[in-house]
Amino acid sequence: MANVVIIGTQWGDEGKGKIVDLLTQYADNIVRFQGGNNAGHTLVVDGKQFIFHLIPSGILYENKKCFIGNGVVLDPGVLIDEMEELRESGLPVTPERLMLSANAHLIMPYHRVQDGCSEAALKKGKKIGTTGRGIGPCYGDKVLRCGIKLGDLLDDGLFRDKLKENIDEKNYLFTKKFGADPVSFDEIYAGAQKHLEILAPYIGNVSVELDKARKSGQHILFEGAQGTQLDIDHGTYPFVTSSNTVAGNACIGSGFGPAHIDAVIGILKAYTTRVGEGPFPSELFDATGDELQKKGGEFGATTGRKRRCGWLDTVVANDAVRLNGVTGFAITKLDVLSGQKTLKIGTSYEEGGERLTAMPGNIRRAERVKPVYEEMPGWSEEIRHAKCVDDLPAKARAYVKRIEELTETPAMILSVGPGREETMLLKNPFEK
Ligand code: IMP
């Protein structure tokens, strides 16, 4: 029995989906524990592309059970569309294979409106560049203790009362503050009833189920979304998402005890990307940045926005090792670096005459830091065919080794292309 958490070590989009898919083979249960449909995990299986926003990609395996934990914010319409798409691809989703926590908070239509209005009202330079999916407003209501939980839908009186109170508040905000149209109780109520009809059989107590699974010796994989620098507490606040993206939240967001976690795999892209606004010290504004963007196909899986690209930054990687307790890295997209004559790795920052080895908490400082780089020779060969470390050019092996040295963390998985088969599993975290 082993329980493994997978998290992103940078600003999201590190290629978690593919690594989750790889490790899912060894797990019996796969759990989403935070975020919502701001996430987008792209997977290529037998040449067919799947993009998952909410349902764990483990659903592609017929004998696995998937869970959406209490820490997730759930847009029921999006979930139902995703279930429908999977059904159309010949992968029916049933309550035996997917359980939704009754305690997960619902993203309501007014949360999306609020996300749009709030973002539009921010001045240039202050905008977060959210995905517009209502994530922040939904988590905001949760913390303000007025949110609506999935399980509330099962109690019509409770749901009606909460919806009415929320809509009165939101409509005041929309009409008086933002000059926007009010939302309609009747429409939202009717929509929720339709969602309930489909989702009711899937609602359950995820914490209890995971406990049973653990006690019966099953393996559990916790699938994080976004990345460590987007964490609401530890990231580049306020340019972050509204949940804790670090590994500790795997426990809080699913109702699982921390003593039962055996390994934390940090997904580390071989270079760095960021989508949306906010500090990005090793960002490239030149032809190399454009090359990485093009060669890496760096477009957001949820919004289609071009991702900003830059060199690998081990200040960021070391923050992730510390904050998540990373036991091993999965280094992804190594193949995208093929053809770069020289590779740079940011190893510390300079700001105000000081040398820094962690991202500063002060956002203005984080915007000012300048990375200190070391350089390594790149490799010219394409490496997508590589099946084991020895198939890699010596310079690619040296690059991986240098990352391990700078972070004092072993590489357990190397990924050299988008396909399932373009992956090297050097150490399986499910094997103790
Ligand atoms: P929100 O999560 O939609 O509120 O967006 C807040 C910030 O997090 C924005 O900069 C988004 O671009 C970023 N973000 C949210 N989800 C993801 C993701 O899955 N990958 C990368 N960035 C994300």
PDB file of N, CA and C in Angstrom, residues 297-341:
ATOM      1  N   GLY A 297       4.518  24.009 -27.648  1.00  0.00           N
ATOM      2  CA  GLY A 297       3.059  24.111 -27.803  1.00  0.00           C
ATOM      3  C   GLY A 297       2.454  24.760 -26.576  1.00  0.00           C
ATOM      4  N   GLU A 298       3.065  25.853 -26.126  1.00  0.00           N
ATOM      5  CA  GLU A 298       2.693  26.438 -24.837  1.00  0.00           C
ATOM      6  C   GLU A 298       1.487  27.366 -24.951  1.00  0.00           C
ATOM      7  N   PHE A 299       0.328  26.731 -24.957  1.00  0.00           N
ATOM      8  CA  PHE A 299      -0.952  27.452 -24.905  1.00  0.00           C
ATOM      9  C   PHE A 299      -1.737  26.874 -23.734  1.00  0.00           C
ATOM     10  N   GLY A 300      -2.404  27.729 -22.943  1.00  0.00           N
ATOM     11  CA  GLY A 300      -3.189  27.239 -21.798  1.00  0.00           C
ATOM     12  C   GLY A 300      -4.245  26.242 -22.241  1.00  0.00           C
ATOM     13  N   ALA A 301      -4.350  25.098 -21.516  1.00  0.00           N
ATOM     14  CA  ALA A 301      -5.315  24.059 -21.885  1.00  0.00           C
ATOM     15  C   ALA A 301      -6.749  24.508 -21.603  1.00  0.00           C
ATOM     16  N   THR A 302      -6.920  25.490 -20.718  1.00  0.00           N
ATOM     17  CA  THR A 302      -8.273  25.936 -20.368  1.00  0.00           C
ATOM     18  C   THR A 302      -8.681  27.154 -21.177  1.00  0.00           C
ATOM     19  N   THR A 303      -7.778  28.125 -21.301  1.00  0.00           N
ATOM     20  CA  THR A 303      -8.179  29.385 -21.933  1.00  0.00           C
ATOM     21  C   THR A 303      -7.574  29.563 -23.319  1.00  0.00           C
ATOM     22  N   GLY A 304      -6.621  28.711 -23.698  1.00  0.00           N
ATOM     23  CA  GLY A 304      -5.987  28.844 -25.014  1.00  0.00           C
ATOM     24  C   GLY A 304      -5.004  30.000 -25.076  1.00  0.00           C
ATOM     25  N   ARG A 305      -4.781  30.686 -23.933  1.00  0.00           N
ATOM     26  CA  ARG A 305      -3.844  31.817 -23.946  1.00  0.00           C
ATOM     27  C   ARG A 305      -2.419  31.327 -24.158  1.00  0.00           C
ATOM     28  N   LYS A 306      -1.591  32.173 -24.832  1.00  0.00           N
ATOM     29  CA  LYS A 306      -0.172  31.843 -24.999  1.00  0.00           C
ATOM     30  C   LYS A 306       0.487  31.875 -23.644  1.00  0.00           C
ATOM     31  N   ARG A 307       1.313  30.862 -23.342  1.00  0.00           N
ATOM     32  CA  ARG A 307       2.024  30.885 -22.069  1.00  0.00           C
ATOM     33  C   ARG A 307       3.319  31.666 -22.205  1.00  0.00           C
ATOM     34  N   ARG A 308       3.646  32.408 -21.164  1.00  0.00           N
ATOM     35  CA  ARG A 308       4.950  33.093 -21.107  1.00  0.00           C
ATOM     36  C   ARG A 308       6.012  32.013 -20.849  1.00  0.00           C
ATOM     37  N   CYS A 309       7.187  32.160 -21.451  1.00  0.00           N
ATOM     38  CA  CYS A 309       8.206  31.106 -21.330  1.00  0.00           C
ATOM     39  C   CYS A 309       9.531  31.669 -20.830  1.00  0.00           C
ATOM     40  N   GLY A 310      10.295  30.849 -20.142  1.00  0.00           N
ATOM     41  CA  GLY A 310      11.614  31.280 -19.647  1.00  0.00           C
ATOM     42  C   GLY A 310      12.469  30.090 -19.261  1.00  0.00           C
ATOM     43  N   TRP A 311      13.653  30.378 -18.766  1.00  0.00           N
ATOM     44  CA  TRP A 311      14.597  29.335 -18.363  1.00  0.00           C
ATOM     45  C   TRP A 311      14.143  28.654 -17.079  1.00  0.00           C
ATOM     46  N   LEU A 312      14.692  27.485 -16.848  1.00  0.00           N
ATOM     47  CA  LEU A 312      14.466  26.780 -15.592  1.00  0.00           C
ATOM     48  C   LEU A 312      14.992  27.633 -14.439  1.00  0.00           C
ATOM     49  N   ASP A 313      14.267  27.615 -13.341  1.00  0.00           N
ATOM     50  CA  ASP A 313      14.611  28.445 -12.191  1.00  0.00           C
ATOM     51  C   ASP A 313      14.612  27.536 -10.964  1.00  0.00           C
ATOM     52  N   THR A 314      15.803  27.271 -10.413  1.00  0.00           N
ATOM     53  CA  THR A 314      15.838  26.334  -9.281  1.00  0.00           C
ATOM     54  C   THR A 314      15.555  27.027  -7.943  1.00  0.00           C
ATOM     55  N   VAL A 315      15.394  28.352  -7.964  1.00  0.00           N
ATOM     56  CA  VAL A 315      14.864  29.004  -6.750  1.00  0.00           C
ATOM     57  C   VAL A 315      13.419  28.527  -6.594  1.00  0.00           C
ATOM     58  N   VAL A 316      12.704  28.559  -7.697  1.00  0.00           N
ATOM     59  CA  VAL A 316      11.315  28.091  -7.723  1.00  0.00           C
ATOM     60  C   VAL A 316      11.257  26.593  -7.385  1.00  0.00           C
ATOM     61  N   ALA A 317      12.149  25.815  -7.991  1.00  0.00           N
ATOM     62  CA  ALA A 317      12.149  24.365  -7.742  1.00  0.00           C
ATOM     63  C   ALA A 317      12.451  24.073  -6.273  1.00  0.00           C
ATOM     64  N   ASN A 318      13.390  24.826  -5.698  1.00  0.00           N
ATOM     65  CA  ASN A 318      13.727  24.593  -4.291  1.00  0.00           C
ATOM     66  C   ASN A 318      12.616  25.043  -3.345  1.00  0.00           C
ATOM     67  N   ASP A 319      11.915  26.119  -3.711  1.00  0.00           N
ATOM     68  CA  ASP A 319      10.726  26.505  -2.930  1.00  0.00           C
ATOM     69  C   ASP A 319       9.752  25.322  -2.910  1.00  0.00           C
ATOM     70  N   ALA A 320       9.574  24.711  -4.077  1.00  0.00           N
ATOM     71  CA  ALA A 320       8.610  23.602  -4.188  1.00  0.00           C
ATOM     72  C   ALA A 320       9.059  22.392  -3.368  1.00  0.00           C
ATOM     73  N   VAL A 321      10.354  22.110  -3.406  1.00  0.00           N
ATOM     74  CA  VAL A 321      10.862  20.957  -2.636  1.00  0.00           C
ATOM     75  C   VAL A 321      10.560  21.177  -1.156  1.00  0.00           C
ATOM     76  N   ARG A 322      10.806  22.392  -0.697  1.00  0.00           N
ATOM     77  CA  ARG A 322      10.604  22.694   0.730  1.00  0.00           C
ATOM     78  C   ARG A 322       9.115  22.702   1.096  1.00  0.00           C
ATOM     79  N   LEU A 323       8.312  23.389   0.285  1.00  0.00           N
ATOM     80  CA  LEU A 323       6.901  23.592   0.649  1.00  0.00           C
ATOM     81  C   LEU A 323       6.062  22.322   0.528  1.00  0.00           C
ATOM     82  N   ASN A 324       6.483  21.430  -0.364  1.00  0.00           N
ATOM     83  CA  ASN A 324       5.691  20.216  -0.596  1.00  0.00           C
ATOM     84  C   ASN A 324       6.316  18.964   0.006  1.00  0.00           C
ATOM     85  N   GLY A 325       7.580  19.066   0.401  1.00  0.00           N
ATOM     86  CA  GLY A 325       8.274  17.852   0.824  1.00  0.00           C
ATOM     87  C   GLY A 325       8.451  16.906  -0.351  1.00  0.00           C
ATOM     88  N   VAL A 326       8.866  17.465  -1.492  1.00  0.00           N
ATOM     89  CA  VAL A 326       9.009  16.647  -2.705  1.00  0.00           C
ATOM     90  C   VAL A 326      10.023  15.528  -2.468  1.00  0.00           C
ATOM     91  N   THR A 327       9.624  14.291  -2.763  1.00  0.00           N
ATOM     92  CA  THR A 327      10.555  13.167  -2.592  1.00  0.00           C
ATOM     93  C   THR A 327      11.221  12.788  -3.919  1.00  0.00           C
ATOM     94  N   GLY A 328      10.647  13.238  -5.019  1.00  0.00           N
ATOM     95  CA  GLY A 328      11.260  12.971  -6.317  1.00  0.00           C
ATOM     96  C   GLY A 328      10.603  13.837  -7.384  1.00  0.00           C
ATOM     97  N   PHE A 329      11.384  14.164  -8.409  1.00  0.00           N
ATOM     98  CA  PHE A 329      10.841  14.979  -9.508  1.00  0.00           C
ATOM     99  C   PHE A 329      10.417  14.123 -10.683  1.00  0.00           C
ATOM    100  N   ALA A 330       9.416  14.583 -11.383  1.00  0.00           N
ATOM    101  CA  ALA A 330       9.167  14.124 -12.749  1.00  0.00           C
ATOM    102  C   ALA A 330       9.555  15.317 -13.618  1.00  0.00           C
ATOM    103  N   ILE A 331      10.623  15.182 -14.372  1.00  0.00           N
ATOM    104  CA  ILE A 331      11.077  16.294 -15.222  1.00  0.00           C
ATOM    105  C   ILE A 331      10.442  16.114 -16.598  1.00  0.00           C
ATOM    106  N   THR A 332       9.677  17.114 -17.004  1.00  0.00           N
ATOM    107  CA  THR A 332       8.893  16.970 -18.240  1.00  0.00           C
ATOM    108  C   THR A 332       9.427  17.888 -19.343  1.00  0.00           C
ATOM    109  N   LYS A 333       9.055  17.554 -20.553  1.00  0.00           N
ATOM    110  CA  LYS A 333       9.324  18.376 -21.744  1.00  0.00           C
ATOM    111  C   LYS A 333      10.823  18.617 -21.979  1.00  0.00           C
ATOM    112  N   LEU A 334      11.636  17.663 -21.590  1.00  0.00           N
ATOM    113  CA  LEU A 334      13.083  17.762 -21.849  1.00  0.00           C
ATOM    114  C   LEU A 334      13.342  17.900 -23.346  1.00  0.00           C
ATOM    115  N   ASP A 335      12.507  17.233 -24.143  1.00  0.00           N
ATOM    116  CA  ASP A 335      12.677  17.240 -25.606  1.00  0.00           C
ATOM    117  C   ASP A 335      12.577  18.644 -26.193  1.00  0.00           C
ATOM    118  N   VAL A 336      11.834  19.537 -25.512  1.00  0.00           N
ATOM    119  CA  VAL A 336      11.638  20.888 -26.062  1.00  0.00           C
ATOM    120  C   VAL A 336      12.962  21.664 -26.064  1.00  0.00           C
ATOM    121  N   LEU A 337      13.876  21.264 -25.196  1.00  0.00           N
ATOM    122  CA  LEU A 337      15.167  21.976 -25.120  1.00  0.00           C
ATOM    123  C   LEU A 337      16.161  21.533 -26.198  1.00  0.00           C
ATOM    124  N   SER A 338      15.862  20.437 -26.904  1.00  0.00           N
ATOM    125  CA  SER A 338      16.772  19.991 -27.975  1.00  0.00           C
ATOM    126  C   SER A 338      16.995  21.129 -28.960  1.00  0.00           C
ATOM    127  N   GLY A 339      18.243  21.344 -29.330  1.00  0.00           N
ATOM    128  CA  GLY A 339      18.529  22.373 -30.341  1.00  0.00           C
ATOM    129  C   GLY A 339      18.965  23.697 -29.729  1.00  0.00           C
ATOM    130  N   GLN A 340      18.849  23.849 -28.395  1.00  0.00           N
ATOM    131  CA  GLN A 340      19.337  25.079 -27.753  1.00  0.00           C
ATOM    132  C   GLN A 340      20.847  24.936 -27.562  1.00  0.00           C
ATOM    133  N   LYS A 341      21.588  25.918 -28.085  1.00  0.00           N
ATOM    134  CA  LYS A 341      23.043  25.821 -28.012  1.00  0.00           C
ATOM    135  C   LYS A 341      23.530  25.885 -26.560  1.00  0.00           C
TER     136      LYS A 341
END
